[in-house]
Every structure is written in structure tokens, then in C-alpha cells.
XYZ file of C-alpha atoms in Angstrom:
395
model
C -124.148 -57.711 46.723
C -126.643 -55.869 49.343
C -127.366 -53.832 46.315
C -128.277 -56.359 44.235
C -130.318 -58.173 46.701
C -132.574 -54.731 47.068
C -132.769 -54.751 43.177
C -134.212 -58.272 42.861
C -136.086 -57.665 46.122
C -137.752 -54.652 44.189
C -138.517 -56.821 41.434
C -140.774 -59.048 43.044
C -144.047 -57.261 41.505
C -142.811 -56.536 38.546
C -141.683 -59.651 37.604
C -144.339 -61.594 38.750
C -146.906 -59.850 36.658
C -145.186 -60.363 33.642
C -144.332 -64.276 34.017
C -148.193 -64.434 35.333
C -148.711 -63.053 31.901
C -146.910 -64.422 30.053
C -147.384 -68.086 31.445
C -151.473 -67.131 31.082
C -150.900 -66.780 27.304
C -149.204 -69.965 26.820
C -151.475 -71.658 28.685
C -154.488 -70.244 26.994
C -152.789 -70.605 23.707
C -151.847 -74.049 23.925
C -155.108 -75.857 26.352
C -157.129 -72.817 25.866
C -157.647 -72.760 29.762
C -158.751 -69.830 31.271
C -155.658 -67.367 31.685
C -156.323 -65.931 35.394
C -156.031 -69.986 36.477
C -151.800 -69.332 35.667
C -151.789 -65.902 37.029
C -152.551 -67.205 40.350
C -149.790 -70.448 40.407
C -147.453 -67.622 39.544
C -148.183 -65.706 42.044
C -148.180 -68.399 44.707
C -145.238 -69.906 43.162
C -143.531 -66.394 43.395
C -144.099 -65.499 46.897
C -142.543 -69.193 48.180
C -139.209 -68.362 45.855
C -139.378 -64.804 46.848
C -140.838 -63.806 50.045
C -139.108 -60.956 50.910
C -140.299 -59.291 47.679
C -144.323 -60.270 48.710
C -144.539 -59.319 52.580
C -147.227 -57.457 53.653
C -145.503 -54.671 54.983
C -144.391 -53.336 51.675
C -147.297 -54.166 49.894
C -149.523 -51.030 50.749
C -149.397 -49.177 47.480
C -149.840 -53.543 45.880
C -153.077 -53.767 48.129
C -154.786 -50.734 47.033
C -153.841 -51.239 43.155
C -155.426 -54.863 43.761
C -158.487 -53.378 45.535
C -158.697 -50.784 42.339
C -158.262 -53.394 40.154
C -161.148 -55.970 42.061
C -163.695 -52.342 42.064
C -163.239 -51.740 38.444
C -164.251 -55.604 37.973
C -167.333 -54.924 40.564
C -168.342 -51.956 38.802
C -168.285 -53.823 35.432
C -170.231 -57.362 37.194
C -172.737 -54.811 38.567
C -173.670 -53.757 35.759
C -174.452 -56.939 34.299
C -177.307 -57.696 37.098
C -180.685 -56.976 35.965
C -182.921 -56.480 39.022
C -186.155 -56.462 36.857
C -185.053 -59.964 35.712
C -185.338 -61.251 39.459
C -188.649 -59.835 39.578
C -189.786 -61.451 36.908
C -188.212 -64.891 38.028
C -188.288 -64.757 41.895
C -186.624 -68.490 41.437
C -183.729 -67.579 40.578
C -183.275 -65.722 43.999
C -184.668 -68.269 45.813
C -182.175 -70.711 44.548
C -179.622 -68.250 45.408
C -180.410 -67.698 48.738
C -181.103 -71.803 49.009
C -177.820 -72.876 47.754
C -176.058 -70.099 50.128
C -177.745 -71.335 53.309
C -177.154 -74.889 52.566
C -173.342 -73.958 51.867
C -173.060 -72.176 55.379
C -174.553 -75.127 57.162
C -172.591 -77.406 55.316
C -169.519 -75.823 55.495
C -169.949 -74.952 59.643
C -171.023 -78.203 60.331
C -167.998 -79.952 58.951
C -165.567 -77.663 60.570
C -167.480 -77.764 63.624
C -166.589 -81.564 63.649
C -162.939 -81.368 63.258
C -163.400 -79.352 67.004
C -162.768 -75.621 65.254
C -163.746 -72.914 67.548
C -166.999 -71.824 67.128
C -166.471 -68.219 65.523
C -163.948 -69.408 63.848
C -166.154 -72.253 62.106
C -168.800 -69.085 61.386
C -166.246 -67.060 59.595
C -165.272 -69.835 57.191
C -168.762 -71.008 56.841
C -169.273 -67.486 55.347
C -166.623 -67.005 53.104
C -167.645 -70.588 51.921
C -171.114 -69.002 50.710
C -168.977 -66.858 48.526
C -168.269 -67.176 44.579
C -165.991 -64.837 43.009
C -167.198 -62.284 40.711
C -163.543 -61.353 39.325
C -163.014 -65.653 38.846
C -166.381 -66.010 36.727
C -166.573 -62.552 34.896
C -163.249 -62.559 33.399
C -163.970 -66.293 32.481
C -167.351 -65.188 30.566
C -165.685 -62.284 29.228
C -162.669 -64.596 27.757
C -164.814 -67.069 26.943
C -167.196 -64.702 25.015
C -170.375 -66.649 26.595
C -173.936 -65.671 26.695
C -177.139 -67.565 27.481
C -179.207 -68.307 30.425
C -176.167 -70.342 32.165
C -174.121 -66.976 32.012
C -176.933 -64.884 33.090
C -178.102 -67.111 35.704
C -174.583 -67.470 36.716
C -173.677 -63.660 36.980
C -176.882 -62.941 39.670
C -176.279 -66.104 41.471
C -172.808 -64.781 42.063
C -174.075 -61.685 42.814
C -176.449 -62.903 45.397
C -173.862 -65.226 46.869
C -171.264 -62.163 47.376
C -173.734 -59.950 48.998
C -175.015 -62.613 51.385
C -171.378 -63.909 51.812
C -170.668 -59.852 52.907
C -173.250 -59.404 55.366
C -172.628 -62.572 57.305
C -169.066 -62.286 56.755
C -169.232 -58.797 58.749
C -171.713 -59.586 61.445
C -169.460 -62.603 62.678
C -166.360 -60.040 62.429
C -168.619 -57.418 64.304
C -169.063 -60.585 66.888
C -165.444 -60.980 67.052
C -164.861 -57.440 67.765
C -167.243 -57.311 70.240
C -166.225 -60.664 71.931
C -162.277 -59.061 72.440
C -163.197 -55.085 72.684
C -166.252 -55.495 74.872
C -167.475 -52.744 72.952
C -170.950 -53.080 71.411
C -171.492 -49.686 69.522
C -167.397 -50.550 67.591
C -168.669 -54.011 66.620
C -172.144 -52.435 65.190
C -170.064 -49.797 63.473
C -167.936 -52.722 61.835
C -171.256 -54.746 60.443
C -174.280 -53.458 59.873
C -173.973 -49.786 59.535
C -170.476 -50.113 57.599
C -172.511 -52.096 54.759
C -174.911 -49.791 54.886
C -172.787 -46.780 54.129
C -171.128 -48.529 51.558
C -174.426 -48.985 49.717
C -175.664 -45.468 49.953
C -171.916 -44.290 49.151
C -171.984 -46.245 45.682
C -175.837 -45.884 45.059
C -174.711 -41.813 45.126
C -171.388 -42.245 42.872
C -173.897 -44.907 40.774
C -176.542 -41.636 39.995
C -173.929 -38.834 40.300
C -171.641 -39.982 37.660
C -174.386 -40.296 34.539
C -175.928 -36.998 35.345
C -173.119 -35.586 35.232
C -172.156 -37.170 31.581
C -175.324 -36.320 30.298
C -175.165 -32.854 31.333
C -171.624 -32.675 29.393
C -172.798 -34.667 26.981
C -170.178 -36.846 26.874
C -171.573 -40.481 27.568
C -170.898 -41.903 24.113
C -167.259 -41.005 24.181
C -165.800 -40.688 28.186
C -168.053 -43.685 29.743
C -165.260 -45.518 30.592
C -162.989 -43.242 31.614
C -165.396 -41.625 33.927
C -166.375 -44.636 34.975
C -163.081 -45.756 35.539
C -162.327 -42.628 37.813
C -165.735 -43.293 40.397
C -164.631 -46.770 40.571
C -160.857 -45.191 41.658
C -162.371 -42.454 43.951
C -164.978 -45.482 45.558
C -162.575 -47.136 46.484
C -159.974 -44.352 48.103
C -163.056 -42.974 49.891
C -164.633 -46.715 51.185
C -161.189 -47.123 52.625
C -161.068 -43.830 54.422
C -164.442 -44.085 55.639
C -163.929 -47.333 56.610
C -166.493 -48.590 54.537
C -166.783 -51.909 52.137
C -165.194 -51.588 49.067
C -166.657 -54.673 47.892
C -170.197 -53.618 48.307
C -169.720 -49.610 47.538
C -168.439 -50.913 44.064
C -170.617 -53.640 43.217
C -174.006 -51.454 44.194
C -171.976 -48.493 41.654
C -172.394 -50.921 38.844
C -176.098 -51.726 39.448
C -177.423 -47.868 39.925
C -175.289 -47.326 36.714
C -176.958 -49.847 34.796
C -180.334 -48.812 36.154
C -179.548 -45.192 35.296
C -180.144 -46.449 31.655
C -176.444 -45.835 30.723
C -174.814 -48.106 27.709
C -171.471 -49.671 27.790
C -170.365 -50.494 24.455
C -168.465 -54.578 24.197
C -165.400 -52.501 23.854
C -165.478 -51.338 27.114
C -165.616 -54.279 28.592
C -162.240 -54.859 31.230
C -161.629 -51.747 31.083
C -159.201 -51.367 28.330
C -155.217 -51.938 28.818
C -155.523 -50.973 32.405
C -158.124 -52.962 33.332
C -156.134 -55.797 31.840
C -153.088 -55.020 33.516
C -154.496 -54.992 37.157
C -156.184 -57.634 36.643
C -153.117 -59.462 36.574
C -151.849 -57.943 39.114
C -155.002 -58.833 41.238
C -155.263 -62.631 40.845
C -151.230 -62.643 41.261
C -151.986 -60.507 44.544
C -154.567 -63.002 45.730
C -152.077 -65.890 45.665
C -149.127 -64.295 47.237
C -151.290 -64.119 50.156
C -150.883 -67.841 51.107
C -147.901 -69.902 52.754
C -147.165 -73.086 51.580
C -146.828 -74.133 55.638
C -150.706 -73.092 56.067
C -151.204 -74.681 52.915
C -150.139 -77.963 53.417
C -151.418 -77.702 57.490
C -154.838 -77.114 55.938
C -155.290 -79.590 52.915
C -157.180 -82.524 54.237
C -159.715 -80.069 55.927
C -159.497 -78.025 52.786
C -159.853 -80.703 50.450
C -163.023 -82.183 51.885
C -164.721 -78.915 51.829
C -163.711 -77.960 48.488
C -165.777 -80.684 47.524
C -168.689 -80.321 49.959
C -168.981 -76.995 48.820
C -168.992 -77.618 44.999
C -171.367 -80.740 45.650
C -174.072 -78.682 47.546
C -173.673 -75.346 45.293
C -174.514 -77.818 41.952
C -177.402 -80.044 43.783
C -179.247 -76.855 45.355
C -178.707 -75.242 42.013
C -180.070 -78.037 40.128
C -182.773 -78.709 42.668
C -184.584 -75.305 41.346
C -183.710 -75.450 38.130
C -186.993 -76.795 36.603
C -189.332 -73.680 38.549
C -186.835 -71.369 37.369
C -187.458 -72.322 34.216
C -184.174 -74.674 32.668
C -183.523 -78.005 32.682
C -181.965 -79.852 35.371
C -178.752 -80.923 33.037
C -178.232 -76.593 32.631
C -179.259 -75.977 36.661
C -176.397 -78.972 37.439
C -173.956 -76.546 34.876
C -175.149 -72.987 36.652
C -174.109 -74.943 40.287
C -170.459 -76.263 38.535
C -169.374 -72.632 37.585
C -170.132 -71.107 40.356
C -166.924 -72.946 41.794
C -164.641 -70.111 42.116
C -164.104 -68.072 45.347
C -160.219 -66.709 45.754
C -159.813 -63.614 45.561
C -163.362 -62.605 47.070
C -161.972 -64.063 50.287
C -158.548 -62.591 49.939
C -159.539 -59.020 49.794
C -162.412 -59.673 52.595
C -159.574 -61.578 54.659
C -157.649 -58.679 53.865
C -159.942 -56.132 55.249
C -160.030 -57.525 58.651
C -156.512 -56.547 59.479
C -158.608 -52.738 60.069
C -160.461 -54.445 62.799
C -157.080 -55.708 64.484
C -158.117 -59.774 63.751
C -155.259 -61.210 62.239
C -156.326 -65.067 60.900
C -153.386 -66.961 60.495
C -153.682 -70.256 61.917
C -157.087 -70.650 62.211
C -158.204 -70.512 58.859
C -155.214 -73.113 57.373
C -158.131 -74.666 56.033
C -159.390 -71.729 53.874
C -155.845 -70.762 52.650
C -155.380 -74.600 51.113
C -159.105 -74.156 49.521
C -158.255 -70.103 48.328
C -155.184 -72.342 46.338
C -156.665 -74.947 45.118
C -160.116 -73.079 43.565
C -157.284 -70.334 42.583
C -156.671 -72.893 39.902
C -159.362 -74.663 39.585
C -162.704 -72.718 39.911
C -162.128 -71.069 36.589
C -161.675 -74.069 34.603
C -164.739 -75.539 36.041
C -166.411 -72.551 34.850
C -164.863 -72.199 31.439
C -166.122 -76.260 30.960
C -169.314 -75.581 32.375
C -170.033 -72.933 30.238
C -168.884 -74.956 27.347
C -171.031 -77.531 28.101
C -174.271 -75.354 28.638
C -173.126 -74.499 24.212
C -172.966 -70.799 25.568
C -169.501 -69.829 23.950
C -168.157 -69.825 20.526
C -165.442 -72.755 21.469
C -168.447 -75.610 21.996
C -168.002 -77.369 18.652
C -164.418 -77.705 19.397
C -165.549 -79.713 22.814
């Protein structure tokens, strides 16, 4: 019976993955909602029935497959930001910083008012700012959707995550400094940590397609070699204690700029890519307790919705000097709803630091739930809306 108890313990992952899957393709197949929206129930769903199978001390080898699987995603969403584009339409990062800000002082303000501690009001006013880039680029990629609503989508997200980072790590460096004492560790935890992580994927970013072009082998081992810096990022971010998130994301973005082409079949990253991606959005769900869950879901609830109301009115508010109309600026604000497993993997990271948020954030693990499902059918209808995927004369 002990035997069998480690057997099904042992299971956990395994099976999880593959009813995630397999509950994503019925889902798609019969509402044609967005598959990762399933992957993440599961997942949650899962690690109540099974917790033994999901606890963080055995889920090492899990964690770094899920960071692997959330680089390979960066890679591929950096590489879809065109940095000439924001020159040419400064707007568009205007709005993006505009709709960040207003989310931060939003989102602190409210939990400021339901007497949170200060720091700990900062570090989910942060993670607030954030949208996820694994959420909304497997929805576009699913949904097959292109247009200015995608593209205005994908750098918005882009800008969000990077602001999201920096504040994210200068109220951690706060907190380390507020418990340690020690001003050069919580420096070396904010500032210079995203800095290295820049420069460390920048390098990787130039390295990799002079080094295809020199074997001449761009055409036929992209991915792959691709696929390999985005695996070696990541090992070496985490052993240089370093931002995956950022060293990933900034690989994409000196790829793209090093003029290299990825054909549409590349896109996901094959089989594999596929794979962890389940794996990933399952990952980000086992994460939450339905105790902390349920503790946080009034606070959650309420900014859930502050959030979503001032992403889509700051959003909209530009629209017309960036150069849409206000009906596709409202859309661009709705599908930027998704944040889960952004915040997991940053919430994640913070365990190197020794800060350990369990109580504290109930709120954020009752919103990480709910936009788990959610977010990416907002998306997926906003998108459908804006008559940017191949599915809007069936709406």
C-alpha cells in the first residue's frame, strides 16, 4: 500500500499534464476557448486533490522545466517587439507607461485601504502593473490574429513586464534591505541584477546569429539553436543570480534586431515547446491554496476589476494620438487582462532572497486564479472583436 501511495504520489506531474491537455482540447474543440484557460483549472484542481504530489520541495527539476518553458515563450514574444515601431509612434509607449502608473496607484491605494502593510501594498501594486506575455502570446498564436490590436497588444505587454520587473525588484531590494540591514545585498538584488540580465541576453541575442551565419545554418537550425540559448539563459540567469525573465525577453529583441527570420513554423517551438507549455500554465496554478484563495477573494475580486477597468480606460484614453479608434484602444486595454504566470515565476524567484509571501499576498493568489482562467478568454474575445483572427465571422 506504501508502494502504491509513492506510485500515485510520482504521478502527480505526469498526470496532470495530460488531463490539462486533454481537458484544453475539449474545451477548445467544443467553445473554442483558449486551451491554456483549462490547463490552469487542472492544475489548481490537481494540487487541492493531490498535494503531496505538487509541494515545493520536490518540485526543483518542475520549476526549472517551467522557467525553460516561460524563456522559450520570452525569447519567441521578444522577438515580436519592433523597437523602430515605438519610434515611429512614441504613443504607444506613452500609453504604456500611462496605463502602468495608473495601475500601481490604483492597485496600492486600494490595498493601502484595507490597512495592508506598506511594502507589502508596493509589491502587489507591482505585480498588478504586470500582463502576461505567455497568457496573450499563446492566445494570438492559437487564435492566428494579426492587426494593430495584436501588435499594439504584444509591446504594451512588453512594456508592462519590464516596468512590472524593475519595480517589482527595487521593492524586493527594499525588503531585503529593511530585514538584512545590508545596503550593497539589496542593490545587488535590484538594480544591478536587471542589469546583468540585460547585458547577459543582449550577448546570447548577438552571439547566437553570428554564429549561424558563420555555419551557415540559419535557414535550417534557427530553432534549435535558438532553442538551446534560451535553455543555457536560463541555467546561467539562475546561477548568476540574475532575471530570467528579463535575460530572455531582451534575447528575443537583439535576435530580431540582428535581422534573423523565423519562419510561422517555428512558432512555439515545435512539440517541445508545446509540451512545456503545458506544463508551465499547470505549474503556475499548483502554486495556489484554496485556503489563501478563498482568504483573499473579496480583496482579490475588487482589484481584478480595478485593474482591468483602469488598463482599458488609460488604453483607450490614447488611443486616438496613437492613431486607432477609441472602440480598438477600449479592445487593446480588455486583452491585456492576463497576468498569472508572470507573477508566479517572479513570486517564485523571491524564495532566493529568503522572502517567503504566504499570507500577505492572499489577495494576489485569489486574483493569479481567477485571471488564470479568465484573462485569456478576455483576450481571445477581444481580439475577435477588433476582426483580427480568422474565427470573427463566426462571432
Amino acid at each position: 500500500m506504501a508502494d502504491f501511495s509513492r506510485i500515485v504520489t510520482a504521478m502527480g506531474w505526469p498526470l496532470a499534464i495530460i488531463l490539462a491537455w486533454l481537458a484544453g482540447e475539449l474545451l477548445h474543440r467544443w467553445t473554442r476557448l483558449p486551451r491554456i484557460s483549462m490547463y490552469g483549472l487542472v492544475g489548481f484542481l490537481m494540487a487541492q486533490v493531490m498535494p503531496d504530489s505538487f509541494a515545493s520541495g520536490a518540485s526543483s527539476t518542475v520549476t526549472l522545466l517551467a522557467n525553460l518553458a516561460f524563456g522559450l515563450i520570452l525569447f519567441e514574444f521578444g522577438y515580436r517587439i519592433n523597437l523602430h515601431w515605438l519610434r515611429i509612434n512614441p504613443w504607444i509607449a506613452v500609453s504604456g507607461l500611462a496605463e502602468s502608473a495608473a495601475t500601481f496607484g490604483v492597485v496600492y491605494l486600494i490595498s493601502h485601504l484595507t490597512q495592508m502593510p506598506p511594502l507589502t501594498s508596493l509589491l502587489l501594486a507591482s505585480l498588478a502593473m504586470s500582463t502576461s506575455p505567455a497568457g496573450v502570446l499563446r492566445v494570438i498564436n492559437e487564435a492566428d490574429s494579426a492587426g494593430q490590436v495584436t501588435e499594439r497588444v504584444l509591446h504594451l505587454v512588453a512594456i508592462n513586464c519590464v516596468l512590472a520587473l524593475f519595480v517589482f525588484k527595487v521593492v524586493v531590494g527594499f525588503w531585503v534591505f529593511q530585514t538584512s540591514g545590508s545596503l550593497p545585498q539589496a542593490v545587488s538584488h535590484s538594480l544591478i541584477e536587471l542589469g546583468g540580465a540585460a547585458l547577459l541576453g543582449g550577448l546570447l541575442g548577438w552571439l547566437v546569429p553570428a554564429l549561424l551565419r558563420q555555419l551557415g545554418a540559419l535557414a535550417r537550425d534557427g530553432t534549435l539553436a535558438f532553442a538551446m540559448g534560451v535553455m543555457l539563459l536560463v541555467l546561467l540567469a539562475h546561477a548568476l543570480d540574475v532575471s530570467p525573465v528579463l535575460a530572455t525577453l531582451t534575447f528575443g529583441l537583439a535576435a530580431r534586431h540582428s535581422r534573423v527570420m523565423l519562419s510561422r513554423t517555428e512558432r512555439n517551438f515545435g512539440a517541445i515547446g508545446e509540451l512545456l507549455a503545458v506544463l508551465l500554465f499547470v505549474f503556475a496554478a499548483t502554486a495556489l491554496e484554496w485556503e489563501r484563495v478563498l482568504a483573499g477573494a473579496a480583496l482579490g475580486a475588487v482589484l481584478v476589476l480595478a485593474r482591468f477597468l483602469v488598463k482599458a480606460g488609460m488604453v483607450m484614453l490614447f488611443a486616438r494620438a496613437g492613431g486607432i479608434t477609441w472602440r480598438k484602444g477600449l479592445l487593446t486595454g480588455v486583452a491585456l487582462a492576463p497576468m498569472s504566470v508572470f507573477v508566479t515565476l517572479l513570486l517564485e524567484q523571491t524564495r532566493y532572497v529568503g522572502i517567503v509571501l504566504v499570507d500577505e499576498l492572499a489577495a494576489l493568489a485569489a486574483m493569479t486564479l481567477l485571471l488564470e482562467v479568465l484573462g485569456p478568454v478576455l483576450t481571445q474575445r477581444a481580439l475577435i472583436w477588433a476582426r483580427e483572427t480568422p474565427e470573427e465571422e463566426e462571432v
